[in-house]
Coordinates of C-alpha atoms and ligand atoms in Angstrom, one line a residue:
M1 CA 303.6 151.5 127.8
C2 CA 302.8 151.6 124.1
G3 CA 302.4 148.0 122.3
I4 CA 304.4 147.2 119.1
V5 CA 303.9 144.5 116.6
G6 CA 305.5 143.8 113.4
Y7 CA 305.3 140.7 111.0
T8 CA 306.7 139.7 107.7
G9 CA 306.1 136.6 106.0
Y10 CA 303.7 134.7 103.5
R11 CA 300.8 135.8 105.4
D12 CA 298.8 139.2 104.8
A13 CA 300.6 141.3 107.3
F14 CA 297.3 143.3 108.3
P15 CA 295.2 140.5 110.2
V16 CA 298.2 139.5 111.8
V17 CA 299.5 142.7 113.0
I18 CA 295.8 144.0 114.0
K19 CA 295.2 140.8 115.9
G20 CA 298.4 141.4 117.8
L21 CA 297.6 144.9 118.8
K22 CA 294.2 144.0 120.4
R23 CA 296.3 141.8 122.5
L24 CA 298.6 144.5 123.5
E25 CA 296.2 146.9 124.0
Y26 CA 296.6 146.4 127.7
R27 CA 299.9 148.5 126.9
G28 CA 298.3 152.0 126.1
Y29 CA 295.1 153.0 124.0
D30 CA 295.5 156.7 123.0
S31 CA 295.8 155.8 119.2
A32 CA 296.2 153.1 117.0
G33 CA 298.1 152.8 113.6
I34 CA 299.5 150.2 110.9
A35 CA 302.2 150.6 108.2
L36 CA 302.1 148.0 105.4
H37 CA 304.3 147.9 102.9
N38 CA 302.5 146.8 99.6
K39 CA 304.4 148.6 96.6
G40 CA 305.4 151.5 98.6
L41 CA 304.2 152.6 102.2
H42 CA 300.9 152.9 103.4
V43 CA 300.2 154.2 106.8
Y44 CA 296.7 154.2 108.4
K45 CA 296.3 155.7 112.0
N46 CA 293.8 157.6 114.2
M47 CA 293.1 158.6 117.8
G48 CA 291.5 156.2 120.0
K49 CA 291.1 152.5 120.3
I50 CA 292.0 149.7 117.8
E51 CA 288.4 149.2 117.1
R52 CA 288.1 152.8 115.6
L53 CA 291.2 152.1 113.6
I54 CA 289.4 149.0 112.1
E55 CA 286.4 151.1 111.2
N56 CA 288.3 153.8 109.8
I57 CA 289.9 151.9 107.4
D58 CA 287.0 149.8 106.3
G59 CA 287.4 149.1 102.4
K60 CA 290.8 150.3 101.9
D61 CA 293.5 148.4 100.4
L62 CA 295.3 146.4 103.0
A63 CA 297.4 143.8 101.1
G64 CA 301.1 143.4 101.8
H65 CA 303.1 140.5 103.6
T66 CA 305.2 142.7 105.6
G67 CA 303.6 145.4 108.5
I68 CA 304.0 147.1 111.7
G69 CA 301.8 148.1 114.0
H70 CA 301.5 150.4 117.3
T71 CA 298.8 151.0 120.4
R72 CA 300.0 154.2 122.0
W73 CA 300.1 155.5 125.5
A74 CA 301.2 159.1 125.0
T75 CA 304.2 160.7 126.4
H76 CA 305.2 163.4 123.9
G77 CA 302.1 165.3 122.1
E78 CA 298.6 164.7 123.0
P79 CA 296.7 161.9 122.3
N80 CA 295.5 162.7 118.5
D81 CA 295.7 161.8 115.0
K82 CA 298.8 163.2 114.0
N83 CA 300.7 161.8 117.1
A84 CA 299.8 158.4 116.5
H85 CA 302.4 156.0 115.4
P86 CA 303.6 154.8 112.5
H87 CA 305.4 158.1 111.6
L88 CA 306.5 158.9 108.0
S89 CA 309.9 160.2 107.5
A90 CA 310.2 163.3 105.8
S91 CA 311.5 161.4 102.8
G92 CA 308.3 159.5 102.9
K93 CA 310.5 156.3 102.3
L94 CA 310.8 155.1 106.2
A95 CA 307.8 154.1 108.8
M96 CA 308.5 154.0 112.1
I97 CA 306.6 152.8 115.5
H98 CA 308.6 153.3 118.6
N99 CA 308.0 152.5 122.4
G100 CA 309.6 154.6 125.1
I101 CA 311.0 158.2 125.4
I102 CA 313.8 159.9 123.5
E103 CA 315.3 162.2 126.3
N104 CA 317.4 164.4 124.2
Y105 CA 315.0 164.9 121.4
S106 CA 314.6 168.4 121.6
Q107 CA 318.6 169.0 121.1
L108 CA 318.1 166.6 118.0
K109 CA 314.9 168.1 116.3
Q110 CA 316.9 171.6 116.8
E111 CA 319.8 170.2 114.9
L112 CA 317.2 168.7 112.2
L113 CA 315.0 172.0 112.4
Q114 CA 318.3 174.0 111.2
K115 CA 318.8 171.8 108.2
G116 CA 315.3 172.4 106.9
Y117 CA 313.4 169.4 108.5
L118 CA 309.6 170.2 109.2
F119 CA 307.5 168.0 111.6
K120 CA 304.2 167.2 111.4
S121 CA 303.6 165.6 115.0
D122 CA 304.9 166.8 118.6
T123 CA 306.3 163.2 119.1
D124 CA 310.0 162.3 119.8
T125 CA 309.3 159.5 117.8
E126 CA 309.4 161.6 114.5
V127 CA 312.4 163.0 115.6
L128 CA 314.3 160.2 115.7
L129 CA 312.8 158.8 112.6
N130 CA 314.2 161.9 111.0
F131 CA 317.2 161.9 112.6
I132 CA 318.1 158.5 110.9
D133 CA 316.6 159.7 107.6
E134 CA 318.8 162.4 107.8
I135 CA 321.5 160.1 108.5
K136 CA 321.0 157.9 105.7
E137 CA 320.3 160.5 102.9
N138 CA 323.4 162.5 103.8
N139 CA 325.6 159.6 104.1
H140 CA 324.1 157.3 101.5
C141 CA 324.4 154.6 103.6
S142 CA 322.3 151.6 104.6
L143 CA 319.2 152.1 106.9
E144 CA 320.5 149.6 109.1
E145 CA 324.1 151.5 109.1
A146 CA 322.0 154.9 109.7
V147 CA 320.0 153.3 112.8
R148 CA 323.3 152.3 114.5
I149 CA 324.9 155.8 113.9
A150 CA 321.4 157.5 115.3
L151 CA 321.2 155.1 118.3
K152 CA 324.7 156.0 119.5
R153 CA 323.4 159.6 120.1
V154 CA 320.1 159.0 121.3
T155 CA 319.8 158.9 125.4
G156 CA 316.5 157.3 126.7
A157 CA 314.3 154.1 125.9
Y158 CA 313.2 152.8 122.9
V159 CA 312.2 150.0 120.7
I160 CA 311.8 150.9 117.5
L161 CA 310.6 148.9 114.4
L162 CA 311.3 150.7 110.9
I163 CA 310.1 149.6 107.7
D164 CA 311.8 151.1 104.4
Q165 CA 309.8 151.6 101.1
D166 CA 313.0 150.2 99.4
A167 CA 313.2 146.9 101.4
P168 CA 309.8 145.4 100.8
D169 CA 310.1 142.5 103.3
T170 CA 312.5 143.6 105.8
I171 CA 311.8 145.2 109.3
L172 CA 314.5 146.9 111.2
A173 CA 314.4 146.7 115.0
A174 CA 316.0 148.0 118.1
R175 CA 316.0 148.0 121.5
K176 CA 317.1 150.0 124.7
G177 CA 315.1 149.6 128.0
S178 CA 311.6 148.7 126.6
P179 CA 310.7 145.0 125.7
L180 CA 311.1 143.4 122.3
V181 CA 310.4 139.7 121.8
I182 CA 310.8 138.2 117.8
G183 CA 308.7 135.2 116.8
V184 CA 310.6 132.6 114.7
G185 CA 308.3 130.8 112.4
K186 CA 308.8 128.9 109.1
G187 CA 309.2 131.5 106.5
E188 CA 307.9 134.2 108.7
H189 CA 309.1 136.2 111.5
F190 CA 307.0 138.2 114.3
L191 CA 307.6 141.2 116.6
G192 CA 306.0 142.2 119.8
S193 CA 306.0 144.1 123.3
D194 CA 305.7 140.7 124.6
A195 CA 304.8 136.9 123.0
S196 CA 301.0 137.4 123.1
P197 CA 300.8 138.4 119.1
M198 CA 302.5 135.6 118.0
L199 CA 301.3 133.1 120.4
E200 CA 298.8 130.8 117.8
F201 CA 302.1 131.0 115.0
T202 CA 305.0 129.7 117.0
K203 CA 306.4 128.9 120.2
D204 CA 310.1 129.8 119.1
V205 CA 310.9 133.3 120.8
V206 CA 314.1 135.6 121.1
Y207 CA 314.2 138.1 123.8
V208 CA 316.0 141.0 122.3
N209 CA 318.8 142.5 124.7
D210 CA 319.3 146.0 125.1
Y211 CA 321.6 147.9 122.6
E212 CA 320.9 144.9 119.9
L213 CA 319.6 145.6 116.5
A214 CA 317.8 143.1 114.5
I215 CA 317.4 142.9 110.6
I216 CA 314.6 140.5 109.9
S217 CA 313.0 139.3 106.7
P218 CA 310.8 136.1 106.1
D219 CA 313.7 133.6 106.1
K220 CA 316.3 135.3 107.9
L221 CA 316.9 136.8 111.2
V222 CA 320.3 138.6 111.9
L223 CA 320.7 140.1 115.5
K224 CA 323.8 142.7 115.7
N225 CA 324.9 144.9 118.5
L226 CA 325.8 148.6 117.8
G227 CA 329.0 147.8 117.3
N228 CA 328.1 146.0 114.1
E229 CA 329.0 142.3 115.5
I230 CA 327.1 139.5 114.7
L231 CA 325.3 137.9 118.0
T232 CA 323.8 134.6 117.9
P233 CA 320.1 134.5 118.8
Y234 CA 318.9 132.5 121.7
V235 CA 316.0 130.8 120.9
Q236 CA 313.8 129.8 124.0
K237 CA 310.8 127.8 124.0
L238 CA 307.4 129.7 125.5
D239 CA 305.1 128.0 127.9
L240 CA 302.4 130.0 127.3
E241 CA 298.9 128.6 125.7
L242 CA 296.5 131.0 123.7
S243 CA 293.7 130.1 125.9
A244 CA 295.5 131.8 128.8
I245 CA 295.2 135.6 127.0
E246 CA 291.5 135.0 126.0
K247 CA 288.5 135.6 128.3
G248 CA 286.9 132.2 128.4
G249 CA 283.4 133.3 128.7
F250 CA 284.2 136.0 131.3
D251 CA 282.7 139.8 130.3
H252 CA 285.8 141.4 131.0
F253 CA 289.5 140.0 131.6
M254 CA 289.4 141.7 135.1
L255 CA 286.8 139.5 136.3
K256 CA 288.4 136.4 134.6
E257 CA 291.5 137.0 136.3
I258 CA 289.8 137.8 139.8
F259 CA 287.9 134.4 139.2
E260 CA 291.4 132.8 138.4
Q261 CA 292.8 133.3 141.6
P262 CA 292.2 130.1 143.5
H263 CA 294.3 128.6 140.5
T264 CA 296.9 131.2 140.2
I265 CA 297.8 130.7 143.9
Y266 CA 297.8 127.2 143.8
D267 CA 300.0 127.1 140.8
C268 CA 302.0 129.7 142.5
L269 CA 302.5 127.2 145.4
R270 CA 302.7 124.0 143.6
G271 CA 306.4 122.2 143.7
R272 CA 307.2 124.9 146.2
L273 CA 305.2 124.0 149.4
N274 CA 305.1 120.6 151.0
T275 CA 303.3 120.6 154.1
Q276 CA 304.0 116.7 154.5
K277 CA 307.5 117.6 155.2
N278 CA 307.3 121.0 156.4
K279 CA 309.1 122.2 153.5
I280 CA 309.4 125.3 151.1
T281 CA 311.3 124.9 147.8
L282 CA 312.4 128.3 146.4
S283 CA 315.6 127.1 144.5
G284 CA 316.2 131.0 143.0
I285 CA 316.0 132.3 146.7
E286 CA 317.9 129.4 148.1
Q287 CA 321.2 130.2 146.0
Y288 CA 321.4 133.4 148.0
A289 CA 320.3 132.1 151.4
K290 CA 323.3 133.0 153.4
E291 CA 323.2 136.7 152.1
I292 CA 319.7 136.9 152.6
C293 CA 319.8 135.7 156.3
N294 CA 322.7 137.6 157.1
A295 CA 320.9 141.0 155.4
N296 CA 321.6 144.5 157.0
R297 CA 317.9 144.7 155.7
I298 CA 315.7 144.0 153.0
I299 CA 314.5 146.6 150.8
M300 CA 311.5 146.1 148.8
V301 CA 311.2 148.2 145.8
A302 CA 308.1 148.4 143.2
C303 CA 305.2 150.6 141.7
G304 CA 301.5 150.5 141.8
T305 CA 299.9 147.2 143.2
S306 CA 303.2 145.8 143.5
W307 CA 304.4 148.5 145.8
H308 CA 301.4 147.1 148.0
A309 CA 302.5 143.7 147.7
G310 CA 305.7 145.0 148.9
L311 CA 304.1 146.9 151.9
T312 CA 302.1 143.8 152.9
A313 CA 305.4 141.6 152.9
E314 CA 307.0 144.0 155.2
Y315 CA 304.6 142.8 158.0
F316 CA 305.6 139.1 156.9
F317 CA 309.2 139.6 156.8
E318 CA 309.3 141.7 160.3
E319 CA 307.1 139.1 161.8
C320 CA 308.9 136.1 160.3
C321 CA 312.8 137.1 159.7
R322 CA 313.4 139.7 162.2
T323 CA 314.7 141.7 159.6
N324 CA 314.8 145.4 159.0
V325 CA 312.5 145.7 155.8
E326 CA 312.1 149.0 154.0
V327 CA 309.5 149.4 151.1
E328 CA 310.4 152.1 148.5
Y329 CA 308.5 153.3 145.5
A330 CA 311.0 152.9 142.9
S331 CA 310.4 156.2 141.4
E332 CA 311.6 158.0 144.3
F333 CA 314.4 155.5 145.4
R334 CA 316.2 155.7 141.9
Y335 CA 316.4 159.3 142.1
R336 CA 317.3 159.8 145.9
N337 CA 320.8 158.4 146.1
P338 CA 319.8 155.9 148.6
I339 CA 322.6 154.4 150.9
I340 CA 323.1 151.0 149.9
T341 CA 325.7 148.7 150.9
P342 CA 326.9 145.6 149.8
G343 CA 324.9 143.6 152.8
D344 CA 321.7 144.9 151.6
V345 CA 318.9 142.7 150.0
I346 CA 316.6 144.4 147.2
I347 CA 313.6 142.3 146.3
A348 CA 312.1 144.2 143.3
I349 CA 308.2 142.9 142.6
S350 CA 306.7 143.6 139.2
Q351 CA 304.0 141.7 137.5
S352 CA 305.5 142.6 133.9
G353 CA 309.1 143.0 135.0
E354 CA 309.7 145.8 132.5
T355 CA 308.7 149.1 134.9
A356 CA 311.2 151.7 134.2
D357 CA 311.6 152.8 137.7
T358 CA 311.7 149.6 139.1
L359 CA 314.1 148.3 136.5
V360 CA 316.5 151.5 137.0
A361 CA 316.2 151.2 140.5
I362 CA 317.6 147.8 141.0
E363 CA 320.4 148.6 138.0
N364 CA 321.5 151.3 140.4
A365 CA 321.4 149.1 143.6
K366 CA 323.2 146.3 141.8
A367 CA 326.0 148.4 140.6
K368 CA 326.3 149.6 144.4
G369 CA 326.8 145.9 145.3
A370 CA 323.3 144.9 146.4
I371 CA 321.9 141.5 146.2
I372 CA 318.8 141.8 143.7
L373 CA 315.7 139.2 143.9
G374 CA 313.0 139.6 141.7
V375 CA 309.6 138.5 142.4
V376 CA 308.2 139.1 139.0
N377 CA 305.3 137.4 136.9
V378 CA 306.6 137.3 133.3
V379 CA 309.2 135.0 132.4
G380 CA 312.0 136.4 130.8
S381 CA 311.0 140.1 131.5
S382 CA 313.9 142.8 131.9
I383 CA 314.1 142.8 135.7
A384 CA 313.7 139.0 135.7
R385 CA 317.2 138.8 134.0
I386 CA 318.7 141.4 135.7
S387 CA 318.1 140.0 139.1
H388 CA 320.8 137.9 140.8
A389 CA 317.9 135.4 141.5
G390 CA 314.4 135.4 142.3
A391 CA 310.7 133.6 142.2
Y392 CA 308.5 133.9 139.6
T393 CA 304.9 134.0 140.5
H394 CA 303.2 131.9 137.8
A395 CA 299.9 134.1 137.7
G396 CA 300.0 133.8 133.9
P397 CA 299.4 136.7 131.6
E398 CA 297.2 139.3 133.4
I399 CA 295.4 141.3 130.6
G400 CA 293.1 143.6 132.7
V401 CA 295.2 147.1 133.4
A402 CA 294.2 146.9 137.4
S403 CA 296.1 144.2 138.6
T404 CA 294.4 141.7 140.7
K405 CA 295.7 137.8 140.3
A406 CA 299.2 139.2 140.1
F407 CA 299.0 140.8 143.4
T408 CA 297.9 137.8 145.2
A409 CA 300.6 135.7 143.3
Q410 CA 303.0 138.1 144.8
L411 CA 301.7 137.9 148.2
T412 CA 302.1 134.3 148.1
V413 CA 305.5 134.1 146.8
L414 CA 306.7 136.8 149.3
S415 CA 304.9 135.0 152.0
M416 CA 306.9 131.8 151.3
I417 CA 310.2 133.7 151.0
A418 CA 309.8 134.8 154.3
L419 CA 308.9 131.4 155.9
K420 CA 311.9 130.1 154.1
I421 CA 313.8 132.7 156.1
A422 CA 312.2 132.0 159.3
Q423 CA 313.0 128.5 158.8
L424 CA 317.0 128.9 158.3
K425 CA 317.0 131.7 160.6
G426 CA 315.2 130.1 163.4
T427 CA 313.1 133.2 164.1
L428 CA 309.9 131.9 164.1
S429 CA 308.9 128.5 166.0
S430 CA 308.9 125.5 163.8
D431 CA 305.2 125.0 165.2
R432 CA 303.8 128.5 164.0
I433 CA 305.7 128.1 160.5
N434 CA 304.2 124.7 160.2
R435 CA 300.7 126.0 161.1
L436 CA 301.2 128.9 158.5
L437 CA 302.1 126.2 155.7
V438 CA 299.2 124.6 156.4
E439 CA 297.1 127.7 156.2
L440 CA 298.8 128.6 152.9
E441 CA 298.1 125.4 151.4
D442 CA 294.5 126.2 152.4
I443 CA 294.3 129.8 150.7
P444 CA 293.2 128.9 147.3
G445 CA 290.4 126.9 148.4
K446 CA 289.4 129.7 150.8
V447 CA 289.5 132.2 148.0
Q448 CA 287.2 129.8 145.9
Q449 CA 284.6 130.2 149.0
I450 CA 284.6 134.0 148.6
L451 CA 283.8 133.5 144.7
N452 CA 281.4 131.1 145.4
N453 CA 279.1 134.1 146.4
T454 CA 279.7 137.2 144.8
S455 CA 275.9 138.1 144.7
T456 CA 276.3 140.1 148.3
I457 CA 279.3 141.9 146.8
Q458 CA 277.5 142.6 143.6
S459 CA 274.2 144.3 145.3
I460 CA 276.2 146.4 147.7
A461 CA 278.3 147.5 144.4
K462 CA 275.0 148.5 143.0
K463 CA 274.0 150.4 145.9
Y464 CA 277.0 152.7 146.1
A465 CA 278.1 153.2 142.5
N466 CA 277.0 156.6 142.2
T467 CA 278.8 157.7 145.7
R468 CA 281.5 160.6 144.9
D469 CA 284.1 159.6 147.4
F470 CA 285.4 156.7 149.4
L471 CA 287.3 155.9 152.5
Y472 CA 289.1 152.6 153.1
L473 CA 290.5 151.8 156.5
G474 CA 292.3 148.7 157.9
R475 CA 295.1 148.4 160.7
G476 CA 298.2 146.2 160.7
I477 CA 298.7 143.8 158.0
N478 CA 295.2 145.0 156.6
F479 CA 296.5 148.7 156.1
P480 CA 297.8 147.7 152.7
V481 CA 295.0 146.1 151.6
A482 CA 292.8 149.2 152.5
L483 CA 295.3 151.0 150.2
E484 CA 294.8 148.4 147.4
G485 CA 291.3 148.2 147.8
A486 CA 290.9 152.2 147.1
L487 CA 293.3 151.8 144.0
K488 CA 291.4 149.0 142.4
L489 CA 288.1 151.5 142.8
K490 CA 289.9 154.6 141.6
E491 CA 291.4 152.6 138.5
V492 CA 287.8 151.1 137.0
S493 CA 285.4 153.6 138.5
Y494 CA 287.3 156.8 138.8
I495 CA 285.7 157.3 142.3
H496 CA 288.0 159.2 144.3
A497 CA 288.6 156.8 146.9
E498 CA 291.6 156.8 149.8
G499 CA 293.2 154.5 151.8
Y500 CA 294.3 154.9 155.3
P501 CA 295.1 153.2 158.4
A502 CA 292.3 153.2 160.6
A503 CA 293.7 155.0 163.4
E504 CA 295.4 157.7 161.7
M505 CA 292.0 158.6 160.0
K506 CA 291.9 160.8 163.2
H507 CA 294.4 162.7 162.2
G508 CA 292.6 164.0 158.8
P509 CA 290.2 161.7 157.0
I510 CA 287.6 162.0 159.8
A511 CA 286.8 165.5 158.8
L512 CA 285.4 163.8 155.7
V513 CA 282.9 161.6 157.4
D514 CA 279.4 162.4 157.0
D515 CA 276.2 160.7 156.0
Q516 CA 277.1 160.7 152.7
L517 CA 280.8 158.8 152.9
P518 CA 281.0 155.1 152.8
V519 CA 283.7 154.0 154.8
V520 CA 284.9 150.4 153.6
F521 CA 286.7 148.6 156.7
I522 CA 288.7 145.6 157.0
A523 CA 287.5 144.4 160.1
T524 CA 288.7 140.6 160.1
K525 CA 289.2 138.8 163.5
D526 CA 292.8 139.5 164.3
S527 CA 295.1 141.3 166.8
Y528 CA 293.8 144.6 165.8
F529 CA 290.5 143.8 165.8
E530 CA 288.9 145.5 169.3
K531 CA 291.0 149.0 167.8
V532 CA 289.1 148.6 164.6
I533 CA 285.9 148.2 166.3
S534 CA 286.4 151.6 168.2
N535 CA 287.1 153.0 164.5
M536 CA 284.2 151.7 163.4
Q537 CA 282.2 153.2 166.3
E538 CA 283.8 156.6 165.5
V539 CA 283.0 156.9 161.7
K540 CA 279.2 155.8 162.8
A541 CA 279.0 158.2 165.5
R542 CA 279.5 160.5 162.7
K543 CA 276.9 158.8 160.1
G544 CA 279.4 157.4 158.1
K545 CA 278.3 154.5 156.1
V546 CA 279.8 151.5 157.3
I547 CA 280.8 148.6 154.9
A548 CA 282.8 145.7 156.5
V549 CA 284.8 142.8 155.0
V550 CA 284.4 140.5 158.4
S551 CA 285.5 137.0 159.5
E552 CA 282.8 134.1 158.9
G553 CA 281.0 134.3 162.5
D554 CA 281.7 137.6 163.5
Q555 CA 278.8 139.6 165.0
R556 CA 280.3 142.5 166.7
A557 CA 281.7 144.1 163.2
V558 CA 278.3 143.1 161.4
T559 CA 276.2 145.3 164.2
L560 CA 278.2 148.3 163.3
S561 CA 278.0 147.9 159.7
E562 CA 275.4 149.2 157.1
S563 CA 276.9 146.5 154.5
V564 CA 278.9 143.1 155.3
I565 CA 281.1 141.1 153.0
T566 CA 282.1 137.8 154.8
V567 CA 285.4 136.2 154.2
P568 CA 286.7 132.6 155.8
V569 CA 288.8 132.8 158.7
C570 CA 292.6 132.5 158.4
D571 CA 295.7 133.3 160.0
E572 CA 296.2 136.9 160.5
M573 CA 299.5 136.8 158.6
L574 CA 297.9 135.6 155.7
A575 CA 294.5 137.7 155.9
P576 CA 295.4 139.7 153.0
L577 CA 295.1 137.2 150.5
L578 CA 291.6 137.0 151.5
T579 CA 290.4 140.4 152.3
V580 CA 292.1 141.8 148.8
V581 CA 289.6 139.7 147.1
P582 CA 286.1 141.0 148.1
L583 CA 287.3 144.5 147.4
Q584 CA 288.6 143.6 143.8
L585 CA 284.8 142.2 143.3
F586 CA 283.4 145.7 144.6
A587 CA 285.7 147.9 142.7
Y588 CA 285.1 145.6 139.3
Y589 CA 281.1 145.7 139.9
I590 CA 281.0 149.2 140.8
G591 CA 283.0 150.0 137.4
V592 CA 280.8 147.9 135.3
E593 CA 277.8 149.5 137.0
R594 CA 279.0 153.0 136.1
G595 CA 279.5 151.6 132.6
C596 CA 283.6 152.1 132.7
D597 CA 285.6 150.2 130.6
V598 CA 287.1 148.3 133.4
D599 CA 289.9 146.2 131.4
K600 CA 291.2 149.5 130.0
P601 CA 290.6 152.4 132.4
R602 CA 291.4 155.6 130.7
N603 CA 294.9 157.3 131.1
L604 CA 296.1 154.1 132.5
A605 CA 298.5 151.4 131.0
K606 CA 299.5 148.0 132.3
S607 CA 303.3 147.8 131.7
V608 CA 304.9 151.4 132.5
T609 CA 308.3 151.3 130.8
V610 CA 308.5 155.2 130.7
E611 CA 309.6 157.1 134.2
Ligands
G6P701 C1 300.7 150.3 136.5 C2 299.5 149.1 136.4 C3 299.7 148.7 137.7 C4 301.0 147.9 138.1 C5 302.3 149.1 138.0 C6 303.7 148.3 138.3 O1 300.7 151.1 137.0 O2 298.8 149.9 135.8 O3 298.6 147.6 137.9 O4 300.6 147.6 139.8 O5 302.1 149.7 137.0 O6 303.7 147.5 137.4 P1 304.4 146.0 137.7 O7 304.5 145.5 136.4 O8 305.9 146.6 138.1 O9 304.0 145.5 138.8

């Protein structure tokens, strides 16, 4: 979390940095700030979003060709003006921004307090900055040397960008555990938490690794490790267009991303699925085919929506591959001392590829000999790089904080992996596999059919927009969809919503049912249909208001429901790829109806790089 941007070159730094920050606002928006080098350091910052910063600095002198900027997701210290980044060192000579957490900050702070340092903020960042400042002043060494010494004492995660009053065109950057990309231009360099701030300027980028330090001036990029050895930067070409990160005529990124799903699912299948030859090509996964087929068990590790993709995949994998599957919250798994043996295969699922808990969970499992496969969206991200192999989801940049298209892309990749293993292991008849491959190919068209008729969903959303609580129920493979539907609603509308297995409702949530409670059922025609119908009746008997997602042509669920959303018929195993779409739209329309900032819900961040 937190977005960082930097620029040094011949352009004015301010517009480049501000534009970059706006693109990274999905990473946090508790406060925003910028530091410019213009015959000295000038820092402007405040609580709230970037728009507020722009209003506040109207009329100020914003000249300068070197600058750094920050958009914050608060960890240490509440969101307010004084805790906003950049921070200025006690000497006033250094300005710094930081993404991450300095775990031993209180110890370092004690040391500095004893030396007479005073702090203006409650942040761990200001502690690290003054720690660097103190080393620099006392040892009379260069900033680079001081940073190197300081970082050897630091535990935690960081990307830091520093500018020094005495070095007008230089930015010093260092990384451990949080993402940092450097864009290489002609006579200019860009820095960002991801590549979006530099997209219109350069396609040449360097992904900085942990324990690396970069000294960047307009014409020069020097990369070193903490041992002061010079490294050769690996410059890669970005495969990303500007249009992919703009709203393209939609009111919100979330809506744009929901509507992109026919294309993103298609892109995910493209070149991998060949229904003529009944073939799936997933080269990364195929390298480890033997290990996956012989795995003792497959453990899916993820957070948030990606965890729901893992839960859904458990159904695919058990059905298709007859392998034991466990699905773990990365944040629990990493601290539980789980029993991992070399025959285990871990599938890490992550849109950003940077989620701290998922990253550490797989690092631990890798150290214990497990094979790590990544199902990741952001190319070149930390999880992608640490995995032995994997398959990218190719959903393109997802900017809306609530995940939508990344989820369906994850489901698409995971179902292909499951079918590939089933082919290799012979655990599902080839007839069934081939039918599923054809069904998979038809999914983008069916998602498009749902998107062609959103007016019903919109009017149901309007009707229920002022409700206090919601219950989402589903069974079998649609149970994780109920969880995801409830999560989407909570995230973007702040309405309390709970997802539950429909049958389990009797053991608790049924106590909530009265004539005020809307209950969303996923009641498509599948092997659980009759059971779900019974659960609907139980809710109806208690006067609950049933909203149902049903299969085209169905009448039984319809007669029990107050509001109905129809999805095309498809094989039960792939149904979540369809049933989740109306629930995403439903949450979106309710959020908009309630005047919520659906792209940037309060307190959330897209990329959670703190544990
Ligand atoms: C945050 C985001 C969620 C996302 C989760 C996991 O909470 O707001 O949308 O599902 O992190 O992120 P990942 O990038 O690992 O999928």
